[in-house]
PDB file of C-alpha atoms in Angstrom:
ATOM      1  CA  MET B   1     -51.029 -17.960  33.267  1.00 74.00           C
ATOM      2  CA  ILE B   2     -48.590 -16.552  30.731  1.00 79.00           C
ATOM      3  CA  THR B   3     -45.004 -17.563  31.336  1.00 81.00           C
ATOM      4  CA  HIS B   4     -42.337 -14.880  31.209  1.00 81.00           C
ATOM      5  CA  THR B   5     -39.601 -15.529  28.642  1.00 80.00           C
ATOM      6  CA  LYS B   6     -36.210 -14.313  29.749  1.00 91.00           C
ATOM      7  CA  ARG B   7     -34.368 -11.798  27.559  1.00 90.00           C
ATOM      8  CA  ASN B   8     -31.265 -13.984  27.204  1.00 91.00           C
ATOM      9  CA  GLU B   9     -33.347 -16.968  26.063  1.00 93.00           C
ATOM     10  CA  ILE B  10     -34.878 -14.795  23.348  1.00 93.00           C
ATOM     11  CA  ARG B  11     -31.405 -13.609  22.290  1.00 93.00           C
ATOM     12  CA  GLN B  12     -30.104 -17.183  22.137  1.00 94.00           C
ATOM     13  CA  ARG B  13     -33.063 -18.213  19.982  1.00 94.00           C
ATOM     14  CA  ILE B  14     -32.390 -15.318  17.591  1.00 94.00           C
ATOM     15  CA  HIS B  15     -28.676 -16.161  17.557  1.00 94.00           C
ATOM     16  CA  SER B  16     -29.327 -19.799  16.661  1.00 95.00           C
ATOM     17  CA  ARG B  17     -31.584 -18.642  13.812  1.00 94.00           C
ATOM     18  CA  ILE B  18     -28.815 -16.324  12.559  1.00 93.00           C
ATOM     19  CA  ARG B  19     -26.155 -19.055  12.846  1.00 92.00           C
ATOM     20  CA  ARG B  20     -28.180 -21.397  10.632  1.00 93.00           C
ATOM     21  CA  LYS B  21     -27.729 -18.936   7.769  1.00 91.00           C
ATOM     22  CA  LEU B  22     -24.261 -17.637   8.626  1.00 90.00           C
ATOM     23  CA  ALA B  23     -20.927 -19.436   8.866  1.00 89.00           C
ATOM     24  CA  GLY B  24     -17.307 -18.395   8.702  1.00 87.00           C
ATOM     25  CA  SER B  25     -14.900 -20.016   6.297  1.00 88.00           C
ATOM     26  CA  THR B  26     -11.147 -19.983   5.892  1.00 87.00           C
ATOM     27  CA  GLU B  27     -11.426 -17.193   3.307  1.00 91.00           C
ATOM     28  CA  ARG B  28     -14.014 -15.189   5.310  1.00 95.00           C
ATOM     29  CA  PRO B  29     -13.987 -16.050   9.019  1.00 96.00           C
ATOM     30  CA  ARG B  30     -16.791 -15.021  11.350  1.00 96.00           C
ATOM     31  CA  LEU B  31     -16.441 -11.973  13.625  1.00 97.00           C
ATOM     32  CA  ASN B  32     -18.475 -12.942  16.676  1.00 96.00           C
ATOM     33  CA  VAL B  33     -19.532 -10.428  19.351  1.00 97.00           C
ATOM     34  CA  TYR B  34     -20.674 -11.209  22.895  1.00 96.00           C
ATOM     35  CA  ARG B  35     -21.891  -8.479  25.200  1.00 94.00           C
ATOM     36  CA  SER B  36     -22.317  -8.866  28.934  1.00 92.00           C
ATOM     37  CA  LEU B  37     -23.410  -6.256  31.441  1.00 91.00           C
ATOM     38  CA  ASN B  38     -19.829  -5.327  32.317  1.00 93.00           C
ATOM     39  CA  HIS B  39     -17.706  -6.348  29.313  1.00 95.00           C
ATOM     40  CA  ILE B  40     -17.693  -6.878  25.574  1.00 96.00           C
ATOM     41  CA  TYR B  41     -15.888  -9.695  23.762  1.00 97.00           C
ATOM     42  CA  ALA B  42     -15.017 -10.185  20.081  1.00 97.00           C
ATOM     43  CA  GLN B  43     -13.562 -13.215  18.301  1.00 97.00           C
ATOM     44  CA  VAL B  44     -12.641 -14.017  14.719  1.00 97.00           C
ATOM     45  CA  ILE B  45     -13.512 -17.684  14.204  1.00 96.00           C
ATOM     46  CA  ASP B  46     -12.896 -20.143  11.374  1.00 95.00           C
ATOM     47  CA  ASP B  47     -15.972 -22.376  11.568  1.00 93.00           C
ATOM     48  CA  GLN B  48     -14.640 -25.021   9.174  1.00 93.00           C
ATOM     49  CA  THR B  49     -11.814 -25.928  11.530  1.00 92.00           C
ATOM     50  CA  GLY B  50     -13.446 -24.656  14.726  1.00 92.00           C
ATOM     51  CA  ILE B  51     -10.488 -22.452  15.666  1.00 94.00           C
ATOM     52  CA  THR B  52     -10.492 -18.973  17.153  1.00 96.00           C
ATOM     53  CA  LEU B  53      -7.989 -17.004  15.102  1.00 96.00           C
ATOM     54  CA  VAL B  54      -8.076 -13.663  16.959  1.00 97.00           C
ATOM     55  CA  ALA B  55      -9.749 -12.527  20.190  1.00 97.00           C
ATOM     56  CA  ALA B  56     -10.116  -9.286  22.138  1.00 96.00           C
ATOM     57  CA  SER B  57     -12.105  -8.235  25.204  1.00 95.00           C
ATOM     58  CA  THR B  58     -12.422  -5.504  27.820  1.00 95.00           C
ATOM     59  CA  ILE B  59     -11.525  -7.800  30.730  1.00 93.00           C
ATOM     60  CA  LYS B  60      -7.932  -6.591  31.059  1.00 87.00           C
ATOM     61  CA  SER B  61      -8.742  -2.918  30.489  1.00 84.00           C
ATOM     62  CA  LYS B  62     -10.145  -0.644  33.158  1.00 79.00           C
ATOM     63  CA  THR B  63     -12.736   0.960  30.849  1.00 80.00           C
ATOM     64  CA  GLY B  64     -15.521  -1.556  31.329  1.00 82.00           C
ATOM     65  CA  GLY B  65     -18.054  -2.418  28.653  1.00 82.00           C
ATOM     66  CA  ASN B  66     -19.339   0.981  27.522  1.00 92.00           C
ATOM     67  CA  VAL B  67     -19.510   2.389  23.977  1.00 95.00           C
ATOM     68  CA  ALA B  68     -15.998   3.848  24.132  1.00 95.00           C
ATOM     69  CA  ALA B  69     -14.613   0.475  25.215  1.00 95.00           C
ATOM     70  CA  ALA B  70     -16.512  -1.220  22.373  1.00 96.00           C
ATOM     71  CA  LYS B  71     -14.829   1.139  19.891  1.00 96.00           C
ATOM     72  CA  GLU B  72     -11.422   0.251  21.331  1.00 95.00           C
ATOM     73  CA  ILE B  73     -12.155  -3.489  21.080  1.00 96.00           C
ATOM     74  CA  GLY B  74     -13.310  -3.001  17.478  1.00 97.00           C
ATOM     75  CA  LYS B  75     -10.023  -1.300  16.598  1.00 97.00           C
ATOM     76  CA  GLU B  76      -7.997  -3.917  18.476  1.00 96.00           C
ATOM     77  CA  ILE B  77      -9.703  -6.914  16.863  1.00 97.00           C
ATOM     78  CA  ALA B  78      -9.309  -5.372  13.396  1.00 98.00           C
ATOM     79  CA  GLN B  79      -5.608  -4.646  13.933  1.00 97.00           C
ATOM     80  CA  LYS B  80      -4.945  -8.185  15.150  1.00 97.00           C
ATOM     81  CA  ALA B  81      -6.894  -9.659  12.228  1.00 97.00           C
ATOM     82  CA  VAL B  82      -5.084  -7.557   9.628  1.00 97.00           C
ATOM     83  CA  GLU B  83      -1.737  -8.602  11.156  1.00 97.00           C
ATOM     84  CA  LYS B  84      -2.755 -12.245  10.584  1.00 96.00           C
ATOM     85  CA  GLY B  85      -3.755 -11.466   6.990  1.00 95.00           C
ATOM     86  CA  ILE B  86      -7.527 -11.417   7.515  1.00 95.00           C
ATOM     87  CA  LYS B  87      -9.258  -8.533   5.746  1.00 96.00           C
ATOM     88  CA  LYS B  88     -12.749  -9.845   4.998  1.00 96.00           C
ATOM     89  CA  VAL B  89     -15.032 -11.262   7.693  1.00 96.00           C
ATOM     90  CA  VAL B  90     -18.672 -12.165   8.210  1.00 96.00           C
ATOM     91  CA  PHE B  91     -20.239 -10.172  11.063  1.00 97.00           C
ATOM     92  CA  ASP B  92     -22.164 -12.179  13.662  1.00 96.00           C
ATOM     93  CA  ARG B  93     -23.995  -9.823  16.004  1.00 95.00           C
ATOM     94  CA  GLY B  94     -24.822 -12.667  18.382  1.00 94.00           C
ATOM     95  CA  GLY B  95     -28.574 -12.069  18.477  1.00 94.00           C
ATOM     96  CA  TYR B  96     -28.185  -8.530  19.799  1.00 95.00           C
ATOM     97  CA  LEU B  97     -29.803  -5.540  18.128  1.00 95.00           C
ATOM     98  CA  TYR B  98     -27.435  -3.634  15.861  1.00 96.00           C
ATOM     99  CA  HIS B  99     -27.119  -0.434  17.891  1.00 96.00           C
ATOM    100  CA  GLY B 100     -25.148   0.963  20.799  1.00 96.00           C
ATOM    101  CA  ARG B 101     -22.091  -1.085  21.750  1.00 96.00           C
ATOM    102  CA  ILE B 102     -22.508  -3.619  18.939  1.00 97.00           C
ATOM    103  CA  LYS B 103     -22.717  -0.898  16.277  1.00 98.00           C
ATOM    104  CA  ALA B 104     -19.770   0.993  17.804  1.00 97.00           C
ATOM    105  CA  LEU B 105     -17.603  -2.143  17.701  1.00 97.00           C
ATOM    106  CA  ALA B 106     -18.584  -2.881  14.086  1.00 98.00           C
ATOM    107  CA  ASP B 107     -17.954   0.693  12.911  1.00 98.00           C
ATOM    108  CA  ALA B 108     -14.552   0.812  14.613  1.00 98.00           C
ATOM    109  CA  ALA B 109     -13.575  -2.529  13.055  1.00 98.00           C
ATOM    110  CA  ARG B 110     -14.565  -1.243   9.619  1.00 97.00           C
ATOM    111  CA  GLU B 111     -12.548   1.958  10.092  1.00 97.00           C
ATOM    112  CA  ALA B 112      -9.504  -0.057  11.185  1.00 96.00           C
ATOM    113  CA  GLY B 113      -9.487  -2.129   7.996  1.00 95.00           C
ATOM    114  CA  LEU B 114     -11.934  -5.046   8.183  1.00 96.00           C
ATOM    115  CA  GLU B 115     -14.481  -5.492   5.404  1.00 95.00           C
ATOM    116  CA  PHE B 116     -17.969  -6.841   6.089  1.00 92.00           C
TER     117      PHE B 116
END
């Protein structure tokens, strides 16, 4: 019998493969995105020191985790990063396909001033 592989296990396997090739530094930290069914989360992480520099999520807002909320989180994370002097980041899509909410967040972050 063929075993059914869960979607999240596949995503985690893809994410670990991406993380082997991709790491954030002090000069170019990593912009990590996590997407749940109800919310979307973004963090700017310095992997050399293991510190989260900036974070934003839809938990406190009433909009939920739709595309419009992802655009707002993209703008918010970019504004916070630019305030801390971070302009260039490495984008980590977290094993998700680059479309929908992930793409909306990335495009909004680019428009707000981040380069990746």
